[in-house]
Amino acid sequence: MKPMDPEEFRRQGHLVIDFIADYYKNVEKYPVRSQVEPGYLKKRMPDSAPYDPEPIEQILRDVQNDIVPGITHWQSPNYYAYFPSSAEEFGVWVHVDAAYAGSVCICPEYRHFIDGVEKAHSFSFNAHKWFLTTLDCCCLWVKEPGALVEALSTYPEYLRNKASETKQVVDYKDWQITLSRRFRSLKLWMVLRSYGVANLRRFLRSHVKMAKNFEGMVGMDKRFEVVVPRNFATVCFRIVPVVTKEEAANSFNARLLERINEAGEVYMTHAVVGGEYVMRFAVGASLTENRHVILAWKVVQEHADALLASS
């Protein structure tokens, strides 16, 4: 079999791009969470690879019919399950893990949240969480790269080369355990070039504004409470306990979140803060608009109504 000729590559490339564009166009029509059970796909797979090549059209149909139902659609505008940032200090090495919220610190009004970061030895944030970059992409700054090289470098003969040994290039294999990794920096470079700082800031601020709107709607319903202050685009909230036992209140909120996620219209995660079970509403998907936030709150209220009526 000969490699694909340029024109056939062009034709198939167009088909794949159309497939992806159609997916994004219709993504909010899918239930957010996977609708299949573990083992579903194995039953639909043939026993062996095809003997003869299959047309791209058939492959895309199989992706649509067999793969898409098992996807958690994290690009859905109704996906609200991102994770907050944290920072920990281990001994003399201070690492700031601004996994989620680090992105918004490109906005001057949020820069104060990382005041003192210049004293840290390393800083990272996940561009794939809130910076319009595909999975997986983590940005890491290290004040003293020599510490990583000293701990992680390896020099078997077959890896030696003039450029690395004369320090003409940074050999990133010495910054990590593995010898290689995916080249996500190119994708991040494309995001920076395609959007520019002004549009990236506008995108992040719009998400903060939508989360603030959601927080306001929660505050207007006396059955609910915002458990911790909202700083960015994540709102931690719960049903106000109608019983004195915290364990019963936690169980009730857990059942509420389970009902919401099982319905498939929106998806959220939870956390336990000071012993209190809370739901986390985190705006972060690139396609989310305020209408989706309003819908999400209506979904929460509807399931809360049903659960309260039955309990």
mmCIF file of C-alpha atoms in Angstrom:
data_model
loop_
_atom_site.group_PDB
_atom_site.id
_atom_site.type_symbol
_atom_site.label_atom_id
_atom_site.label_comp_id
_atom_site.label_asym_id
_atom_site.label_seq_id
_atom_site.Cartn_x
_atom_site.Cartn_y
_atom_site.Cartn_z
ATOM 1 C CA MET A 1 0.000 0.000 0.000
ATOM 2 C CA LYS A 2 1.371 3.361 -1.004
ATOM 3 C CA PRO A 3 1.214 6.393 1.297
ATOM 4 C CA MET A 4 -1.788 8.633 0.811
ATOM 5 C CA ASP A 5 -1.377 10.998 -2.143
ATOM 6 C CA PRO A 6 -1.697 14.770 -1.467
ATOM 7 C CA GLU A 7 -5.159 15.155 -3.000
ATOM 8 C CA GLU A 8 -6.619 12.225 -1.078
ATOM 9 C CA PHE A 9 -5.003 13.618 2.074
ATOM 10 C CA ARG A 10 -6.663 16.967 1.326
ATOM 11 C CA ARG A 11 -10.060 15.310 0.802
ATOM 12 C CA GLN A 12 -9.887 13.287 4.000
ATOM 13 C CA GLY A 13 -8.549 16.284 5.911
ATOM 14 C CA HIS A 14 -11.587 18.319 4.860
ATOM 15 C CA LEU A 15 -13.907 15.522 5.979
ATOM 16 C CA VAL A 16 -12.267 15.346 9.411
ATOM 17 C CA ILE A 17 -12.358 19.122 9.853
ATOM 18 C CA ASP A 18 -16.049 19.165 8.892
ATOM 19 C CA PHE A 19 -16.673 16.337 11.371
ATOM 20 C CA ILE A 20 -14.999 18.303 14.184
ATOM 21 C CA ALA A 21 -16.748 21.554 13.223
ATOM 22 C CA ASP A 22 -20.127 19.804 13.223
ATOM 23 C CA TYR A 23 -19.331 18.329 16.638
ATOM 24 C CA TYR A 24 -18.634 21.775 18.086
ATOM 25 C CA LYS A 25 -21.737 23.165 16.426
ATOM 26 C CA ASN A 26 -23.935 20.498 18.019
ATOM 27 C CA VAL A 27 -22.027 19.748 21.235
ATOM 28 C CA GLU A 28 -24.641 21.223 23.564
ATOM 29 C CA LYS A 29 -27.194 18.784 22.175
ATOM 30 C CA TYR A 30 -25.307 15.845 23.707
ATOM 31 C CA PRO A 31 -25.767 14.779 27.338
ATOM 32 C CA VAL A 32 -22.677 16.147 29.058
ATOM 33 C CA ARG A 33 -21.608 12.911 30.704
ATOM 34 C CA SER A 34 -20.914 9.569 29.049
ATOM 35 C CA GLN A 35 -24.122 7.638 28.425
ATOM 36 C CA VAL A 36 -22.585 4.163 28.286
ATOM 37 C CA GLU A 37 -21.488 1.583 30.841
ATOM 38 C CA PRO A 38 -17.912 0.278 31.290
ATOM 39 C CA GLY A 39 -17.227 -2.453 28.751
ATOM 40 C CA TYR A 40 -19.685 -1.000 26.224
ATOM 41 C CA LEU A 41 -17.110 -0.390 23.501
ATOM 42 C CA LYS A 42 -15.362 -3.754 23.820
ATOM 43 C CA LYS A 43 -18.563 -5.524 22.814
ATOM 44 C CA ARG A 44 -18.790 -3.423 19.654
ATOM 45 C CA MET A 45 -15.190 -3.960 18.555
ATOM 46 C CA PRO A 46 -14.236 -6.598 15.936
ATOM 47 C CA ASP A 47 -11.930 -9.415 16.979
ATOM 48 C CA SER A 48 -9.102 -8.190 14.755
ATOM 49 C CA ALA A 49 -7.999 -5.254 12.644
ATOM 50 C CA PRO A 50 -9.490 -5.073 9.102
ATOM 51 C CA TYR A 51 -7.567 -6.970 6.443
ATOM 52 C CA ASP A 52 -8.227 -4.285 3.830
ATOM 53 C CA PRO A 53 -8.298 -0.504 4.379
ATOM 54 C CA GLU A 54 -11.643 1.016 5.279
ATOM 55 C CA PRO A 55 -12.909 4.316 3.861
ATOM 56 C CA ILE A 56 -12.629 7.408 6.038
ATOM 57 C CA GLU A 57 -16.387 7.897 5.742
ATOM 58 C CA GLN A 58 -17.020 4.567 7.501
ATOM 59 C CA ILE A 59 -14.429 5.340 10.167
ATOM 60 C CA LEU A 60 -16.084 8.688 10.961
ATOM 61 C CA ARG A 61 -19.508 7.032 11.110
ATOM 62 C CA ASP A 62 -18.143 4.554 13.637
ATOM 63 C CA VAL A 63 -16.651 7.384 15.686
ATOM 64 C CA GLN A 64 -20.020 9.134 15.718
ATOM 65 C CA ASN A 65 -22.050 6.022 16.501
ATOM 66 C CA ASP A 66 -19.698 4.146 18.839
ATOM 67 C CA ILE A 67 -17.194 6.583 20.340
ATOM 68 C CA VAL A 68 -19.156 9.807 20.841
ATOM 69 C CA PRO A 69 -21.793 8.228 23.145
ATOM 70 C CA GLY A 70 -19.011 7.316 25.573
ATOM 71 C CA ILE A 71 -17.426 10.768 25.736
ATOM 72 C CA THR A 72 -17.691 13.179 28.617
ATOM 73 C CA HIS A 73 -18.074 16.338 26.554
ATOM 74 C CA TRP A 74 -15.690 18.643 28.422
ATOM 75 C CA GLN A 75 -15.998 21.171 25.589
ATOM 76 C CA SER A 76 -19.727 21.406 26.219
ATOM 77 C CA PRO A 77 -20.890 24.864 27.363
ATOM 78 C CA ASN A 78 -22.740 23.021 30.125
ATOM 79 C CA TYR A 79 -19.599 21.423 31.610
ATOM 80 C CA TYR A 80 -18.772 23.019 34.961
ATOM 81 C CA ALA A 81 -16.268 20.635 36.508
ATOM 82 C CA TYR A 82 -12.881 22.320 36.512
ATOM 83 C CA PHE A 83 -10.609 22.284 39.492
ATOM 84 C CA PRO A 84 -9.384 25.118 41.702
ATOM 85 C CA SER A 85 -5.748 26.082 42.220
ATOM 86 C CA SER A 86 -3.605 25.199 45.175
ATOM 87 C CA ALA A 87 -0.157 26.099 46.434
ATOM 88 C CA GLU A 88 2.010 24.015 48.699
ATOM 89 C CA GLU A 89 5.434 24.401 50.222
ATOM 90 C CA PHE A 90 7.713 21.408 50.628
ATOM 91 C CA GLY A 91 10.852 22.096 52.602
ATOM 92 C CA VAL A 92 13.012 24.746 50.980
ATOM 93 C CA TRP A 93 11.515 24.290 47.501
ATOM 94 C CA VAL A 94 8.406 26.439 47.042
ATOM 95 C CA HIS A 95 6.214 25.438 44.105
ATOM 96 C CA VAL A 96 3.083 27.379 43.182
ATOM 97 C CA ASP A 97 0.603 25.064 41.499
ATOM 98 C CA ALA A 98 -1.849 27.555 39.993
ATOM 99 C CA ALA A 99 -3.413 24.799 37.914
ATOM 100 C CA TYR A 100 -6.763 26.439 37.181
ATOM 101 C CA ALA A 101 -6.738 30.011 38.437
ATOM 102 C CA GLY A 102 -3.240 30.851 37.206
ATOM 103 C CA SER A 103 -4.668 31.638 33.763
ATOM 104 C CA VAL A 104 -6.743 34.583 34.970
ATOM 105 C CA CYS A 105 -3.683 36.215 36.519
ATOM 106 C CA ILE A 106 -2.791 37.590 33.093
ATOM 107 C CA CYS A 107 -5.503 40.154 33.909
ATOM 108 C CA PRO A 108 -4.002 43.034 35.927
ATOM 109 C CA GLU A 109 -6.920 43.101 38.380
ATOM 110 C CA TYR A 110 -6.146 39.506 39.441
ATOM 111 C CA ARG A 111 -2.374 39.728 39.479
ATOM 112 C CA HIS A 112 -2.334 40.401 43.242
ATOM 113 C CA PHE A 113 -3.426 36.816 43.886
ATOM 114 C CA ILE A 114 0.095 35.679 43.021
ATOM 115 C CA ASP A 115 1.976 38.504 44.733
ATOM 116 C CA GLY A 116 5.242 37.110 46.016
ATOM 117 C CA VAL A 117 5.465 34.504 43.261
ATOM 118 C CA GLU A 118 8.936 35.796 42.476
ATOM 119 C CA LYS A 119 10.062 34.141 45.716
ATOM 120 C CA ALA A 120 8.882 30.722 44.537
ATOM 121 C CA HIS A 121 11.277 28.257 42.949
ATOM 122 C CA SER A 122 8.739 27.095 40.390
ATOM 123 C CA PHE A 123 5.315 28.054 39.107
ATOM 124 C CA SER A 124 2.887 26.158 36.916
ATOM 125 C CA PHE A 125 -0.599 26.414 35.494
ATOM 126 C CA ASN A 126 -2.598 24.155 33.193
ATOM 127 C CA ALA A 127 -3.323 25.955 29.949
ATOM 128 C CA HIS A 128 -5.793 23.226 28.979
ATOM 129 C CA LYS A 129 -8.089 24.100 31.886
ATOM 130 C CA TRP A 130 -8.868 27.746 31.239
ATOM 131 C CA PHE A 131 -6.594 29.038 28.500
ATOM 132 C CA LEU A 132 -8.191 27.771 25.277
ATOM 133 C CA THR A 133 -5.507 25.120 24.771
ATOM 134 C CA THR A 134 -6.059 21.439 24.091
ATOM 135 C CA LEU A 135 -5.287 18.646 26.544
ATOM 136 C CA ASP A 136 -2.743 18.274 27.935
ATOM 137 C CA CYS A 137 -0.696 21.457 28.283
ATOM 138 C CA CYS A 138 1.029 22.630 31.460
ATOM 139 C CA CYS A 139 3.226 25.733 31.612
ATOM 140 C CA LEU A 140 6.140 25.430 34.033
ATOM 141 C CA TRP A 141 8.564 28.136 35.072
ATOM 142 C CA VAL A 142 11.635 27.127 37.077
ATOM 143 C CA LYS A 143 13.922 29.640 38.757
ATOM 144 C CA GLU A 144 16.880 27.247 38.980
ATOM 145 C CA PRO A 145 16.689 24.645 36.185
ATOM 146 C CA GLY A 146 20.012 23.263 37.349
ATOM 147 C CA ALA A 147 18.261 21.651 40.301
ATOM 148 C CA LEU A 148 16.076 19.634 37.950
ATOM 149 C CA VAL A 149 19.008 18.698 35.727
ATOM 150 C CA GLU A 150 21.038 17.544 38.712
ATOM 151 C CA ALA A 151 18.215 15.324 39.943
ATOM 152 C CA LEU A 152 16.753 14.005 36.682
ATOM 153 C CA SER A 153 19.400 14.035 33.951
ATOM 154 C CA THR A 154 20.573 10.827 32.314
ATOM 155 C CA TYR A 155 23.373 10.420 29.767
ATOM 156 C CA PRO A 156 23.455 6.997 28.135
ATOM 157 C CA GLU A 157 25.747 6.935 25.129
ATOM 158 C CA TYR A 158 22.958 6.708 22.569
ATOM 159 C CA LEU A 159 21.464 9.989 23.833
ATOM 160 C CA ARG A 160 24.675 12.005 23.695
ATOM 161 C CA ASN A 161 24.843 14.738 21.060
ATOM 162 C CA LYS A 162 26.959 17.807 20.419
ATOM 163 C CA ALA A 163 24.149 20.344 20.709
ATOM 164 C CA SER A 164 23.132 19.212 24.206
ATOM 165 C CA GLU A 165 26.653 18.759 25.541
ATOM 166 C CA THR A 166 27.737 22.219 24.379
ATOM 167 C CA LYS A 167 24.545 23.791 25.813
ATOM 168 C CA GLN A 168 23.369 25.013 22.422
ATOM 169 C CA VAL A 169 19.883 23.727 23.243
ATOM 170 C CA VAL A 170 17.887 23.041 26.384
ATOM 171 C CA ASP A 171 17.515 19.280 26.630
ATOM 172 C CA TYR A 172 14.158 18.958 28.349
ATOM 173 C CA LYS A 173 14.642 15.251 28.990
ATOM 174 C CA ASP A 174 16.799 16.424 31.891
ATOM 175 C CA TRP A 175 13.843 18.330 33.395
ATOM 176 C CA GLN A 176 11.679 15.233 33.779
ATOM 177 C CA ILE A 177 11.694 11.472 34.269
ATOM 178 C CA THR A 178 10.547 10.571 30.759
ATOM 179 C CA LEU A 179 12.740 11.121 27.711
ATOM 180 C CA SER A 180 10.076 12.843 25.635
ATOM 181 C CA ARG A 181 6.599 14.281 25.717
ATOM 182 C CA ARG A 182 3.968 15.681 23.403
ATOM 183 C CA PHE A 183 4.869 18.962 21.709
ATOM 184 C CA ARG A 184 2.065 21.041 23.216
ATOM 185 C CA SER A 185 4.077 24.256 23.132
ATOM 186 C CA LEU A 186 3.238 24.637 19.439
ATOM 187 C CA LYS A 187 -0.480 24.524 20.236
ATOM 188 C CA LEU A 188 -0.082 27.094 23.003
ATOM 189 C CA TRP A 189 1.952 29.292 20.646
ATOM 190 C CA MET A 190 -0.932 29.112 18.147
ATOM 191 C CA VAL A 191 -3.416 30.142 20.853
ATOM 192 C CA LEU A 192 -1.300 33.132 21.856
ATOM 193 C CA ARG A 193 -0.875 34.220 18.247
ATOM 194 C CA SER A 194 -4.504 33.588 17.258
ATOM 195 C CA TYR A 195 -6.174 35.326 20.202
ATOM 196 C CA GLY A 196 -3.681 37.868 21.504
ATOM 197 C CA VAL A 197 -3.512 39.100 25.087
ATOM 198 C CA ALA A 198 -6.529 41.419 24.753
ATOM 199 C CA ASN A 199 -8.883 38.643 23.612
ATOM 200 C CA LEU A 200 -7.547 36.141 26.149
ATOM 201 C CA ARG A 201 -8.225 38.645 28.931
ATOM 202 C CA ARG A 202 -11.689 39.346 27.535
ATOM 203 C CA PHE A 203 -12.421 35.607 27.442
ATOM 204 C CA LEU A 204 -11.334 35.065 31.057
ATOM 205 C CA ARG A 205 -13.191 38.130 32.333
ATOM 206 C CA SER A 206 -16.378 36.973 30.624
ATOM 207 C CA HIS A 207 -16.188 33.689 32.526
ATOM 208 C CA VAL A 208 -15.667 35.475 35.822
ATOM 209 C CA LYS A 209 -18.685 37.643 35.024
ATOM 210 C CA MET A 210 -20.823 34.591 34.248
ATOM 211 C CA ALA A 211 -19.773 32.941 37.515
ATOM 212 C CA LYS A 212 -20.659 36.151 39.338
ATOM 213 C CA ASN A 213 -24.102 36.021 37.710
ATOM 214 C CA PHE A 214 -24.523 32.430 38.863
ATOM 215 C CA GLU A 215 -23.434 33.418 42.367
ATOM 216 C CA GLY A 216 -26.070 36.159 42.331
ATOM 217 C CA MET A 217 -28.809 33.735 41.336
ATOM 218 C CA VAL A 218 -27.772 31.372 44.124
ATOM 219 C CA GLY A 219 -27.910 34.268 46.581
ATOM 220 C CA MET A 220 -31.469 35.143 45.560
ATOM 221 C CA ASP A 221 -32.763 31.664 46.395
ATOM 222 C CA LYS A 222 -32.962 31.448 50.180
ATOM 223 C CA ARG A 223 -32.791 27.652 50.041
ATOM 224 C CA PHE A 224 -29.175 27.853 48.907
ATOM 225 C CA GLU A 225 -25.972 29.392 50.203
ATOM 226 C CA VAL A 226 -22.562 30.216 48.747
ATOM 227 C CA VAL A 227 -20.195 28.384 51.086
ATOM 228 C CA VAL A 228 -16.885 30.117 50.330
ATOM 229 C CA PRO A 229 -16.188 33.493 48.692
ATOM 230 C CA ARG A 230 -15.937 33.444 44.907
ATOM 231 C CA ASN A 231 -12.694 34.938 43.623
ATOM 232 C CA PHE A 232 -12.614 33.699 40.035
ATOM 233 C CA ALA A 233 -15.074 31.642 37.992
ATOM 234 C CA THR A 234 -15.861 28.883 40.491
ATOM 235 C CA VAL A 235 -18.898 29.044 42.771
ATOM 236 C CA CYS A 236 -19.094 26.621 45.723
ATOM 237 C CA PHE A 237 -22.676 26.343 46.903
ATOM 238 C CA ARG A 238 -25.135 23.996 48.574
ATOM 239 C CA ILE A 239 -28.690 23.630 49.823
ATOM 240 C CA VAL A 240 -28.989 25.270 53.237
ATOM 241 C CA PRO A 241 -29.389 22.451 55.785
ATOM 242 C CA VAL A 242 -32.962 22.026 57.030
ATOM 243 C CA VAL A 243 -31.698 19.605 59.666
ATOM 244 C CA THR A 244 -29.195 20.065 62.445
ATOM 245 C CA LYS A 245 -27.029 17.066 61.583
ATOM 246 C CA GLU A 246 -24.314 17.951 59.074
ATOM 247 C CA GLU A 247 -24.100 14.354 57.892
ATOM 248 C CA ALA A 248 -27.731 14.429 56.756
ATOM 249 C CA ALA A 249 -27.206 17.792 55.033
ATOM 250 C CA ASN A 250 -24.172 16.436 53.204
ATOM 251 C CA SER A 251 -26.099 13.377 52.080
ATOM 252 C CA PHE A 252 -28.903 15.563 50.748
ATOM 253 C CA ASN A 253 -26.525 17.753 48.720
ATOM 254 C CA ALA A 254 -24.745 14.680 47.396
ATOM 255 C CA ARG A 255 -28.050 13.249 46.191
ATOM 256 C CA LEU A 256 -28.916 16.570 44.571
ATOM 257 C CA LEU A 257 -25.630 16.677 42.633
ATOM 258 C CA GLU A 258 -26.047 13.056 41.599
ATOM 259 C CA ARG A 259 -29.518 13.789 40.201
ATOM 260 C CA ILE A 260 -28.234 16.851 38.327
ATOM 261 C CA ASN A 261 -25.348 14.979 36.707
ATOM 262 C CA GLU A 262 -27.386 11.889 35.871
ATOM 263 C CA ALA A 263 -29.907 14.042 33.993
ATOM 264 C CA GLY A 264 -27.124 14.927 31.552
ATOM 265 C CA GLU A 265 -28.019 18.565 30.875
ATOM 266 C CA VAL A 266 -25.160 20.002 32.949
ATOM 267 C CA TYR A 267 -22.204 18.526 34.786
ATOM 268 C CA MET A 268 -20.546 19.661 38.011
ATOM 269 C CA THR A 269 -18.207 18.236 40.632
ATOM 270 C CA HIS A 270 -18.132 18.539 44.395
ATOM 271 C CA ALA A 271 -15.774 19.266 47.263
ATOM 272 C CA VAL A 272 -15.866 19.017 51.034
ATOM 273 C CA VAL A 273 -15.055 22.317 52.736
ATOM 274 C CA GLY A 274 -14.763 22.302 56.503
ATOM 275 C CA GLY A 275 -16.789 19.114 56.635
ATOM 276 C CA GLU A 276 -19.522 20.540 54.389
ATOM 277 C CA TYR A 277 -20.364 18.858 51.074
ATOM 278 C CA VAL A 278 -20.560 21.555 48.386
ATOM 279 C CA MET A 279 -21.289 21.613 44.676
ATOM 280 C CA ARG A 280 -18.755 23.356 42.453
ATOM 281 C CA PHE A 281 -19.928 25.370 39.468
ATOM 282 C CA ALA A 282 -16.839 26.330 37.444
ATOM 283 C CA VAL A 283 -17.186 28.293 34.203
ATOM 284 C CA GLY A 284 -14.319 27.305 31.913
ATOM 285 C CA ALA A 285 -15.531 25.758 28.668
ATOM 286 C CA SER A 286 -14.734 27.831 25.603
ATOM 287 C CA LEU A 287 -18.319 27.765 24.262
ATOM 288 C CA THR A 288 -20.161 28.699 27.463
ATOM 289 C CA GLU A 289 -22.421 31.737 27.254
ATOM 290 C CA ASN A 290 -24.593 33.400 29.880
ATOM 291 C CA ARG A 291 -27.679 31.590 28.547
ATOM 292 C CA HIS A 292 -26.019 28.302 29.486
ATOM 293 C CA VAL A 293 -25.363 29.593 33.007
ATOM 294 C CA ILE A 294 -29.016 30.604 33.378
ATOM 295 C CA LEU A 295 -30.072 27.158 32.119
ATOM 296 C CA ALA A 296 -27.714 25.476 34.583
ATOM 297 C CA TRP A 297 -29.254 27.347 37.509
ATOM 298 C CA LYS A 298 -32.759 26.409 36.352
ATOM 299 C CA VAL A 299 -31.663 22.767 36.214
ATOM 300 C CA VAL A 300 -30.314 23.009 39.769
ATOM 301 C CA GLN A 301 -33.551 24.562 41.000
ATOM 302 C CA GLU A 302 -35.738 21.991 39.231
ATOM 303 C CA HIS A 303 -33.900 19.059 40.774
ATOM 304 C CA ALA A 304 -33.845 20.776 44.155
ATOM 305 C CA ASP A 305 -37.628 21.243 43.940
ATOM 306 C CA ALA A 306 -38.149 17.573 43.129
ATOM 307 C CA LEU A 307 -35.788 16.328 45.823
ATOM 308 C CA LEU A 308 -37.211 18.602 48.509
ATOM 309 C CA ALA A 309 -40.751 17.591 47.594
ATOM 310 C CA SER A 310 -39.928 13.906 47.959
ATOM 311 C CA SER A 311 -38.005 14.162 51.226
#
